[in-house]
Amino acid sequence: MLMIGKTLTEEQRLTKAMADIIGNTNYIALAGVLMMGDHKIIEDGYRGCRTAMTNGKDVLYSRTFVGNLSDAEFRFLILHESYHMLYRHLTTYRHLYDEDARRANMACDYVINLKLIDFDSQSDRGFISMPKVG
């Protein structure tokens, strides 16, 4: 039970956001992907992570980055990382990542972000919101 005046920890926000996504009829099909691997809040800079990252199974979320996101932005981030896993980006495009990891990741991010923005604009307007990364 959430107590008035208490702030959720990032770990609690992660659990809540994942439950919100699974409970949303537009994203329920991703429940299996969301349940794969471990989803962890990590301290800033762990393994060079400033925002979030996946190895195709597990997902790490930077505590400070998550702490500065709205709930809608956090849901976007979770879905974004889940689509990397769903599309198997790290295995399907391994040859591109081996050639230029930064460029391959940017290309995959672009595809995912367009999909999420387009889908949200057609359905659940406001359930997700793309975080601003600077």
C-alpha positions as semicolon CSV with decimal commas, in nm:
position;residue;x (nm);y (nm);z (nm)
1;M;0,000;0,000;0,000
2;L;0,132;0,342;-0,096
3;M;0,140;0,584;0,193
4;I;0,062;0,949;0,134
5;G;0,373;1,165;0,158
6;K;0,611;0,877;0,086
7;T;0,816;0,871;-0,231
8;L;0,866;0,547;-0,417
9;T;1,221;0,423;-0,457
10;E;1,348;0,368;-0,812
11;E;1,315;-0,007;-0,755
12;Q;0,950;0,037;-0,654
13;R;0,890;0,264;-0,953
14;L;1,036;-0,005;-1,180
15;T;0,796;-0,265;-1,040
16;K;0,503;-0,026;-1,071
17;A;0,591;0,078;-1,426
18;M;0,624;-0,282;-1,540
19;A;0,287;-0,368;-1,383
20;D;0,132;-0,062;-1,555
21;I;0,268;-0,177;-1,892
22;I;0,150;-0,536;-1,850
23;G;-0,189;-0,410;-1,734
24;N;-0,229;-0,192;-2,043
25;T;-0,418;-0,375;-2,319
26;N;-0,196;-0,214;-2,584
27;Y;0,122;-0,364;-2,437
28;I;0,006;-0,685;-2,269
29;A;0,157;-0,889;-2,555
30;L;0,501;-0,778;-2,429
31;A;0,445;-0,937;-2,087
32;G;0,664;-1,236;-2,173
33;V;0,949;-1,014;-2,289
34;L;0,918;-0,797;-1,978
35;M;0,946;-1,105;-1,758
36;M;1,268;-1,224;-1,924
37;G;1,594;-1,178;-1,742
38;D;1,659;-0,933;-1,463
39;H;1,557;-0,568;-1,458
40;K;1,779;-0,381;-1,213
41;I;1,835;-0,027;-1,098
42;I;2,208;0,033;-1,090
43;E;2,433;0,304;-0,956
44;D;2,545;0,563;-1,209
45;G;2,831;0,462;-1,430
46;Y;2,810;0,090;-1,357
47;R;2,935;-0,079;-1,677
48;G;2,936;0,264;-1,837
49;C;2,557;0,293;-1,820
50;R;2,429;0,652;-1,805
51;T;2,065;0,581;-1,899
52;A;1,969;0,217;-1,957
53;M;2,110;-0,082;-2,140
54;T;2,031;-0,441;-2,225
55;N;2,242;-0,740;-2,316
56;G;1,941;-0,893;-2,490
57;K;1,815;-1,062;-2,173
58;D;1,883;-0,841;-1,870
59;V;1,818;-0,468;-1,845
60;L;2,004;-0,215;-1,631
61;Y;1,859;0,128;-1,550
62;S;2,069;0,415;-1,413
63;R;1,933;0,529;-1,075
64;T;1,988;0,901;-1,136
65;F;1,847;0,889;-1,490
66;V;1,535;0,702;-1,375
67;G;1,499;0,939;-1,080
68;N;1,465;1,231;-1,320
69;L;1,198;1,067;-1,540
70;S;0,823;1,106;-1,518
71;D;0,621;0,785;-1,495
72;A;0,531;0,811;-1,867
73;E;0,898;0,859;-1,960
74;F;1,002;0,564;-1,744
75;R;0,741;0,341;-1,914
76;F;0,879;0,454;-2,252
77;L;1,231;0,360;-2,142
78;I;1,122;0,015;-2,023
79;L;0,934;-0,047;-2,348
80;H;1,232;0,081;-2,549
81;E;1,469;-0,169;-2,387
82;S;1,207;-0,445;-2,421
83;Y;1,182;-0,386;-2,795
84;H;1,559;-0,431;-2,825
85;M;1,504;-0,775;-2,672
86;L;1,190;-0,853;-2,874
87;Y;1,360;-0,764;-3,203
88;R;1,675;-0,951;-3,091
89;H;1,886;-0,654;-3,199
90;L;2,200;-0,775;-3,026
91;T;2,198;-1,109;-3,205
92;T;2,029;-1,034;-3,536
93;Y;2,252;-0,735;-3,604
94;R;2,565;-0,862;-3,427
95;H;2,771;-0,801;-3,741
96;L;2,668;-0,433;-3,740
97;Y;2,743;-0,396;-3,369
98;D;3,085;-0,554;-3,427
99;E;3,154;-0,306;-3,708
100;D;3,031;0,009;-3,530
101;A;2,841;-0,046;-3,203
102;R;2,744;0,319;-3,158
103;R;2,599;0,356;-3,507
104;A;2,418;0,020;-3,491
105;N;2,263;0,111;-3,156
106;M;2,154;0,451;-3,286
107;A;1,986;0,288;-3,587
108;C;1,805;0,036;-3,368
109;D;1,705;0,311;-3,123
110;Y;1,563;0,517;-3,408
111;V;1,340;0,231;-3,526
112;I;1,214;0,158;-3,174
113;N;1,151;0,522;-3,085
114;L;0,953;0,582;-3,404
115;K;0,741;0,275;-3,336
116;L;0,667;0,375;-2,978
117;I;0,586;0,738;-3,063
118;D;0,367;0,635;-3,356
119;F;0,180;0,370;-3,157
120;D;0,121;0,601;-2,860
121;S;-0,013;0,876;-3,086
122;Q;-0,266;0,632;-3,236
123;S;-0,380;0,467;-2,916
124;D;-0,304;0,558;-2,558
125;R;-0,191;0,917;-2,593
126;G;0,019;1,003;-2,294
127;F;0,074;0,656;-2,150
128;I;0,434;0,689;-2,263
129;S;0,651;0,989;-2,336
130;M;0,996;0,987;-2,492
131;P;1,259;1,100;-2,239
132;K;1,487;1,386;-2,329
133;V;1,846;1,268;-2,319
134;G;2,116;1,527;-2,328
